[in-house]
Each structure stands twice: as C-alpha cells, then as structure tokens.
Amino acid sequence: MSKRVDVEFVSGKDVCRAWLYRPPVGIRGPRPCIVMAHGLGGTRDAGLEPYAEKFSRAGYLVLLFDYRHFGASGGEPRQLFSIRRQLQDWEKAIWFARGLGDVDPRRIALWGTSFSGGHVIVAAVKSGRIAAVSAQCPMMDALAAAMNAGRYAGPTSFLKLGAMGMIDRVRALLGMPPLYIPLIAPPGELAAMSSHDSASGYRALVPPGWQNRICPRYVLSIAAYRPINYAKRLSCPALIQVCLKDSLAPPHSALETARKIGARAELKQYDCGHFDIYLGELFEQASDEQLEFFNRVLSPGP
C-alpha cells in the first residue's frame, strides 16, 4: 500500500499544507511526482484522494495540496479565492516537490480539475520545466464561463453577484470582515455556482464540515483569466479531458485549448456533466486514461 504523510511549504506569508503520497514499500530510486490541487472552493479531501491513491499505487509520488485560505492551509481571510495567489501556490508546490530527495526533478507532472485544470496550463508555461499536464473538465476561459453563468443564473442574480463583489472589496479596503456568499446553491438562488447540477454534484464530493461560502470579491477579476491564451506556449505533453455537457466550464473552450496546444495534446471527450467524472464508472475511465498517459510520458520507474 502507498503511504501518506502530512507535509507543508511556505507560499507568501502563509503555509500551504499538503498530503505526500509515496509508492508502496520496495519501490526505490528517484521517481516522478504528480502535483495536484482542486478547483473553485475545493479542498484536497473533496474527491481527490482516490486519484492520488491510484497514482501512488502505480509507482508515483503525489503531492496533493490545499491553496492558501482554504482547507488545512493558512491564510486570512478564509475562503478567499485569488487567482494570483493560487498560481503562486502552484509555483511553490512545484519547487517543494522538485526538492524532495526521492523525486526526479525532471519528471514533475501537474494534475488539475475544473478551475485548476486551467491553472496547470498557466503554471506549466510559467515554470518551463514541467514534464506533463493533465487537465480534467478544465476551466480554460473564465470570461466564457462568466457569460455562461449569466445565462443560467439570469441577469438579476448576475448583477447582484457583481454588486456583492464590489461591497466585499470595499469592506476589505476598510479592514472589515468579508461579506460571504454561498459557493453553491440550487438554481434561482444567489451563489458562485447555481447551475442545475452544482449543489448536488459538489455535495457528493465534499467531506463533513466543508464550508459552503466564498468571498465574492473574486467576481471583479475572474473574467480576465483565460488559460486558453497560454496554450500555444505549452511545451510539454498535455491530456485534456472534456465533459461535453459541462454546465460550469464551457467545453468549447477546452476543445479549443486542445486544438491550440496542437500535437502535444491528447484529447478525451465524455458525454457527461461537470461533476459526473469524479465518481463511479466515469471516474474509473478518466483516471485510467490519466494513469495510462502518465505511464507513457513519464514512466513511474526510477
């Protein structure tokens, strides 16, 4: 069996906490490492452990971390979603993994899902020394995702969300506590995600005690984030897994990202929604394809 230990690394002025999965006893020598993190509002214990355990059993080291402000990691205020800080956390996680004694620093892979599916493209380009990228149901164009949210949530909710984001920003400038909104809610209710499958799909993944809230100031900057613009600069192999009925991460943006990556991209498509791929048969299929991809481009051996 693989072994999981608690580790941590510094990012900015705070500590990111992570689980480090090591392969079964008897497998020795420098090995590749897969660095993983969750999507919008997600934490390492929200449906990602089965992926990490599967990769570790196959011979990989796996570093699964929480972003600052979320989960077990430090950072105040809590539930603050910052693209800039999360990309810094990816940079620090990569450096931490590369410095581990039993890791082959030339074989670092990044695994992302949903919002982090876009992060891994950006982080790989900025690092310049990543061996492979796997992006599952990835958010490759936040502007397209925001426009899609405006359609399913309706203009009134969309405007309210923007107003609450501005109020939250002003409160931060005045040194006041955040103004929180729900991260997920049923259709018709105000939340960061309120598509038809957001509430049920997300709750199927989260552990007891998970916090359903987020600082709404993120809406003021999120639309400018477009990982798709980094696609042509990606120099490593990439597995792009697209859910064709995705209600949150527009599938056409992911398909276009794969096209822009070109020959380095391997594209897999699934006739399912955003959250379906994390569970059951679709989880088995998607994670098997991820493992086959990593085995081919990284090789789990020393």
Short mmCIF file of C-alpha atoms in Angstrom, two decimals:
data_model
loop_
_atom_site.label_atom_id
_atom_site.label_comp_id
_atom_site.label_asym_id
_atom_site.label_seq_id
_atom_site.Cartn_x
_atom_site.Cartn_y
_atom_site.Cartn_z
CA MET A 1 0.00 0.00 0.00
CA SER A 2 1.06 3.58 -0.59
CA LYS A 3 1.95 5.75 2.39
CA ARG A 4 0.52 9.23 3.01
CA VAL A 5 2.26 11.78 5.19
CA ASP A 6 1.50 15.39 6.11
CA VAL A 7 3.88 17.99 4.67
CA GLU A 8 3.82 21.75 4.27
CA PHE A 9 5.55 24.53 2.37
CA VAL A 10 5.57 28.31 2.57
CA SER A 11 3.77 30.44 0.00
CA GLY A 12 3.84 34.18 0.53
CA LYS A 13 3.48 34.76 4.26
CA ASP A 14 1.40 31.66 4.86
CA VAL A 15 1.73 27.89 4.92
CA CYS A 16 0.22 25.53 2.38
CA ARG A 17 -0.48 22.11 3.82
CA ALA A 18 -0.41 19.00 1.68
CA TRP A 19 -0.50 15.24 1.64
CA LEU A 20 2.50 13.49 0.17
CA TYR A 21 1.73 10.02 -1.13
CA ARG A 22 4.68 7.68 -1.55
CA PRO A 23 4.59 4.45 -3.58
CA PRO A 24 4.44 1.06 -1.87
CA VAL A 25 7.44 -0.12 0.11
CA GLY A 26 10.06 -1.78 -2.09
CA ILE A 27 9.91 0.76 -4.90
CA ARG A 28 13.11 2.81 -4.65
CA GLY A 29 15.04 5.40 -6.61
CA PRO A 30 14.15 8.91 -7.85
CA ARG A 31 10.62 8.82 -9.22
CA PRO A 32 8.25 11.18 -10.99
CA CYS A 33 5.92 13.31 -8.88
CA ILE A 34 2.38 14.41 -9.72
CA VAL A 35 1.36 17.73 -8.12
CA MET A 36 -2.40 18.12 -7.60
CA ALA A 37 -4.92 20.70 -6.36
CA HIS A 38 -8.68 21.27 -6.60
CA GLY A 39 -10.93 23.75 -8.38
CA LEU A 40 -13.02 26.72 -7.21
CA GLY A 41 -13.57 26.40 -3.46
CA GLY A 42 -12.42 22.80 -3.40
CA THR A 43 -10.08 21.20 -0.89
CA ARG A 44 -7.79 18.18 -1.08
CA ASP A 45 -10.31 15.98 0.75
CA ALA A 46 -13.17 16.78 -1.66
CA GLY A 47 -12.99 13.85 -4.06
CA LEU A 48 -9.29 13.98 -4.98
CA GLU A 49 -7.93 11.30 -2.66
CA PRO A 50 -8.98 8.40 -4.94
CA TYR A 51 -6.95 9.89 -7.80
CA ALA A 52 -3.87 10.43 -5.62
CA GLU A 53 -4.06 6.92 -4.16
CA LYS A 54 -4.42 5.38 -7.61
CA PHE A 55 -1.39 7.22 -8.97
CA SER A 56 0.68 6.38 -5.90
CA ARG A 57 -0.14 2.68 -6.07
CA ALA A 58 1.11 2.74 -9.65
CA GLY A 59 4.53 3.98 -8.52
CA TYR A 60 4.26 7.78 -8.49
CA LEU A 61 4.87 10.23 -5.70
CA VAL A 62 1.88 12.54 -5.38
CA LEU A 63 1.72 15.97 -3.73
CA LEU A 64 -1.90 16.98 -3.10
CA PHE A 65 -2.19 20.44 -1.54
CA ASP A 66 -4.73 22.97 -0.31
CA TYR A 67 -4.50 26.55 -1.52
CA ARG A 68 -3.95 29.33 0.96
CA HIS A 69 -7.22 30.49 2.56
CA PHE A 70 -8.82 27.06 2.07
CA GLY A 71 -8.92 23.73 3.85
CA ALA A 72 -5.96 22.92 6.09
CA SER A 73 -3.74 25.69 4.73
CA GLY A 74 -3.20 29.05 6.39
CA GLY A 75 -4.23 32.46 5.17
CA GLU A 76 -6.76 35.08 6.22
CA PRO A 77 -9.49 35.81 5.46
CA ARG A 78 -10.81 32.31 4.99
CA GLN A 79 -12.42 31.25 1.72
CA LEU A 80 -10.64 33.98 -0.25
CA PHE A 81 -10.31 32.97 -3.89
CA SER A 82 -7.38 34.72 -5.57
CA ILE A 83 -6.09 33.60 -8.96
CA ARG A 84 -2.77 35.35 -8.40
CA ARG A 85 -2.21 33.69 -5.03
CA GLN A 86 -3.26 30.28 -6.26
CA LEU A 87 -0.77 30.46 -9.13
CA GLN A 88 1.88 31.40 -6.56
CA ASP A 89 0.86 28.34 -4.56
CA TRP A 90 1.35 26.16 -7.65
CA GLU A 91 4.81 27.65 -8.14
CA LYS A 92 5.79 26.92 -4.53
CA ALA A 93 4.30 23.42 -4.66
CA ILE A 94 6.35 22.63 -7.77
CA TRP A 95 9.54 23.87 -6.11
CA PHE A 96 8.76 21.87 -2.97
CA ALA A 97 8.16 18.69 -4.98
CA ARG A 98 11.30 19.22 -7.02
CA GLY A 99 13.37 19.46 -3.84
CA LEU A 100 12.23 16.15 -2.34
CA GLY A 101 15.07 13.66 -2.22
CA ASP A 102 13.17 10.77 -3.78
CA VAL A 103 11.71 12.84 -6.63
CA ASP A 104 13.22 13.03 -10.09
CA PRO A 105 13.12 16.82 -10.68
CA ARG A 106 12.97 16.31 -14.46
CA ARG A 107 9.68 14.40 -14.14
CA ILE A 108 7.24 16.71 -12.42
CA ALA A 109 3.66 16.49 -13.71
CA LEU A 110 0.71 18.75 -12.90
CA TRP A 111 -2.85 17.47 -12.42
CA GLY A 112 -5.77 19.87 -12.31
CA THR A 113 -9.54 19.70 -12.42
CA SER A 114 -12.20 22.34 -13.05
CA PHE A 115 -10.62 25.72 -12.22
CA SER A 116 -7.25 24.13 -11.51
CA GLY A 117 -7.48 22.46 -14.93
CA GLY A 118 -6.74 25.92 -16.29
CA HIS A 119 -4.19 26.68 -13.58
CA VAL A 120 -1.99 23.74 -14.60
CA ILE A 121 -1.64 25.10 -18.14
CA VAL A 122 -0.57 28.51 -16.85
CA ALA A 123 1.70 27.06 -14.16
CA ALA A 124 3.42 24.73 -16.63
CA VAL A 125 4.10 27.58 -19.06
CA LYS A 126 5.43 29.83 -16.32
CA SER A 127 7.62 27.08 -14.86
CA GLY A 128 9.04 25.97 -18.19
CA ARG A 129 10.27 22.70 -16.67
CA ILE A 130 7.15 20.56 -16.36
CA ALA A 131 7.13 17.08 -17.93
CA ALA A 132 3.37 16.60 -18.38
CA VAL A 133 -0.02 18.17 -17.65
CA SER A 134 -3.40 16.53 -17.08
CA ALA A 135 -6.49 18.79 -17.13
CA GLN A 136 -9.88 17.26 -16.24
CA CYS A 137 -13.13 19.15 -17.06
CA PRO A 138 -10.93 22.25 -17.20
CA MET A 139 -11.94 25.90 -16.94
CA MET A 140 -9.90 27.34 -19.79
CA ASP A 141 -11.72 30.65 -20.27
CA ALA A 142 -13.26 32.40 -17.27
CA LEU A 143 -14.85 35.04 -19.48
CA ALA A 144 -16.78 32.34 -21.34
CA ALA A 145 -17.66 30.71 -18.01
CA ALA A 146 -18.94 34.05 -16.64
CA MET A 147 -21.10 34.60 -19.69
CA ASN A 148 -22.47 31.08 -19.31
CA ALA A 149 -23.23 31.75 -15.64
CA GLY A 150 -25.10 34.88 -16.65
CA ARG A 151 -27.31 32.78 -18.89
CA TYR A 152 -28.20 30.07 -16.37
CA ALA A 153 -28.40 32.37 -13.31
CA GLY A 154 -30.22 35.20 -15.05
CA PRO A 155 -29.29 38.89 -15.32
CA THR A 156 -30.69 39.84 -11.89
CA SER A 157 -28.57 37.32 -10.00
CA PHE A 158 -25.57 38.19 -12.14
CA LEU A 159 -25.88 41.89 -11.26
CA LYS A 160 -26.40 41.09 -7.57
CA LEU A 161 -23.27 38.98 -7.57
CA GLY A 162 -21.27 41.84 -9.07
CA ALA A 163 -22.66 44.28 -6.51
CA MET A 164 -21.77 41.97 -3.63
CA GLY A 165 -18.30 41.60 -5.06
CA MET A 166 -17.84 45.38 -5.00
CA ILE A 167 -19.18 45.63 -1.45
CA ASP A 168 -16.82 42.88 -0.33
CA ARG A 169 -13.89 44.67 -1.97
CA VAL A 170 -14.74 47.93 -0.22
CA ARG A 171 -15.03 46.11 3.11
CA ALA A 172 -11.56 44.65 2.55
CA LEU A 173 -10.12 48.10 1.83
CA LEU A 174 -11.68 49.38 5.06
CA GLY A 175 -10.25 46.49 7.06
CA MET A 176 -13.67 44.94 7.67
CA PRO A 177 -14.54 41.20 7.66
CA PRO A 178 -15.53 39.67 4.32
CA LEU A 179 -19.09 39.58 3.03
CA TYR A 180 -19.57 35.90 2.25
CA ILE A 181 -21.91 34.28 -0.28
CA PRO A 182 -22.63 30.57 -0.81
CA LEU A 183 -20.26 28.79 -3.14
CA ILE A 184 -23.04 26.51 -4.39
CA ALA A 185 -26.83 26.76 -4.35
CA PRO A 186 -29.83 25.38 -6.25
CA PRO A 187 -30.91 27.17 -9.44
CA GLY A 188 -32.51 30.55 -8.76
CA GLU A 189 -30.55 31.22 -5.57
CA LEU A 190 -27.58 33.58 -5.32
CA ALA A 191 -24.24 31.72 -5.26
CA ALA A 192 -20.94 31.47 -7.06
CA MET A 193 -22.30 28.34 -8.78
CA SER A 194 -26.02 27.68 -9.19
CA SER A 195 -26.30 25.56 -12.33
CA HIS A 196 -28.75 22.64 -12.31
CA ASP A 197 -26.08 20.21 -11.06
CA SER A 198 -23.85 22.42 -8.90
CA ALA A 199 -25.41 21.82 -5.48
CA SER A 200 -25.96 18.08 -5.81
CA GLY A 201 -22.74 17.45 -7.73
CA TYR A 202 -20.47 19.39 -5.38
CA ARG A 203 -22.05 17.97 -2.23
CA ALA A 204 -21.43 14.44 -3.49
CA LEU A 205 -17.70 15.17 -3.24
CA VAL A 206 -17.19 17.22 -0.08
CA PRO A 207 -16.44 15.85 3.40
CA PRO A 208 -18.31 16.71 6.62
CA GLY A 209 -17.52 20.23 7.81
CA TRP A 210 -16.83 21.61 4.33
CA GLN A 211 -17.55 25.35 4.18
CA ASN A 212 -20.09 26.39 1.58
CA ARG A 213 -19.04 30.02 1.30
CA ILE A 214 -16.65 32.26 -0.60
CA CYS A 215 -15.60 35.92 -0.63
CA PRO A 216 -17.47 37.43 -3.61
CA ARG A 217 -14.74 39.94 -4.45
CA TYR A 218 -13.34 37.32 -6.84
CA VAL A 219 -16.01 38.25 -9.42
CA LEU A 220 -14.29 41.60 -10.05
CA SER A 221 -11.23 39.99 -11.63
CA ILE A 222 -12.12 36.46 -12.68
CA ALA A 223 -13.36 37.26 -16.20
CA ALA A 224 -9.88 38.39 -17.24
CA TYR A 225 -8.39 34.96 -16.55
CA ARG A 226 -8.01 32.97 -19.77
CA PRO A 227 -5.62 29.98 -19.58
CA ILE A 228 -6.52 29.26 -23.21
CA ASN A 229 -4.20 32.14 -24.14
CA TYR A 230 -1.24 30.12 -22.79
CA ALA A 231 -1.99 27.02 -24.84
CA LYS A 232 0.36 27.69 -27.74
CA ARG A 233 3.24 28.25 -25.32
CA LEU A 234 2.86 24.91 -23.57
CA SER A 235 5.92 22.79 -24.34
CA CYS A 236 5.04 19.51 -22.60
CA PRO A 237 2.53 16.74 -23.39
CA ALA A 238 -0.99 17.50 -22.15
CA LEU A 239 -4.05 15.35 -21.57
CA ILE A 240 -7.25 17.39 -21.93
CA GLN A 241 -10.43 15.66 -20.71
CA VAL A 242 -13.62 17.45 -21.72
CA CYS A 243 -17.11 16.86 -20.31
CA LEU A 244 -19.35 17.69 -23.26
CA LYS A 245 -22.38 18.52 -21.06
CA ASP A 246 -20.38 20.68 -18.66
CA SER A 247 -22.56 23.41 -17.11
CA LEU A 248 -19.69 25.32 -15.46
CA ALA A 249 -16.52 25.03 -17.58
CA PRO A 250 -17.59 25.64 -21.20
CA PRO A 251 -16.49 22.57 -23.20
CA HIS A 252 -15.86 24.57 -26.37
CA SER A 253 -13.09 26.49 -24.57
CA ALA A 254 -11.39 23.24 -23.54
CA LEU A 255 -11.70 21.83 -27.05
CA GLU A 256 -10.20 25.00 -28.50
CA THR A 257 -7.36 24.85 -25.96
CA ALA A 258 -6.50 21.31 -27.08
CA ARG A 259 -6.52 22.49 -30.69
CA LYS A 260 -4.15 25.35 -29.86
CA ILE A 261 -1.76 23.06 -27.97
CA GLY A 262 -1.59 21.01 -31.15
CA ALA A 263 0.36 17.79 -31.46
CA ARG A 264 1.37 17.84 -27.78
CA ALA A 265 -2.28 17.50 -26.72
CA GLU A 266 -4.26 14.30 -26.26
CA LEU A 267 -8.00 14.93 -26.20
CA LYS A 268 -10.58 12.76 -24.45
CA GLN A 269 -14.30 13.56 -24.56
CA TYR A 270 -17.08 12.32 -22.28
CA ASP A 271 -20.84 12.59 -22.72
CA CYS A 272 -21.41 13.81 -19.16
CA GLY A 273 -21.73 16.83 -16.89
CA HIS A 274 -19.10 18.65 -14.86
CA PHE A 275 -19.38 16.57 -11.69
CA ASP A 276 -20.12 13.16 -13.21
CA ILE A 277 -16.46 12.48 -13.99
CA TYR A 278 -15.45 12.35 -10.31
CA LEU A 279 -17.48 9.28 -9.40
CA GLY A 280 -18.36 5.74 -10.46
CA GLU A 281 -17.57 4.35 -13.89
CA LEU A 282 -16.59 7.72 -15.32
CA PHE A 283 -14.05 8.21 -12.54
CA GLU A 284 -12.57 4.80 -13.32
CA GLN A 285 -12.42 5.57 -17.04
CA ALA A 286 -10.97 9.07 -16.67
CA SER A 287 -8.40 8.11 -14.00
CA ASP A 288 -7.36 5.02 -16.00
CA GLU A 289 -6.73 7.26 -19.00
CA GLN A 290 -4.79 9.70 -16.85
CA LEU A 291 -2.64 6.89 -15.49
CA GLU A 292 -2.03 5.47 -18.97
CA PHE A 293 -0.99 8.96 -20.11
CA PHE A 294 1.41 9.42 -17.19
CA ASN A 295 2.89 5.94 -17.68
CA ARG A 296 3.57 6.69 -21.31
CA VAL A 297 5.09 10.18 -20.97
CA LEU A 298 6.72 9.89 -17.53
CA SER A 299 7.28 6.19 -16.71
CA PRO A 300 6.83 5.51 -12.97
CA GLY A 301 10.16 3.69 -12.65
CA PRO A 302 13.43 5.17 -11.34
#
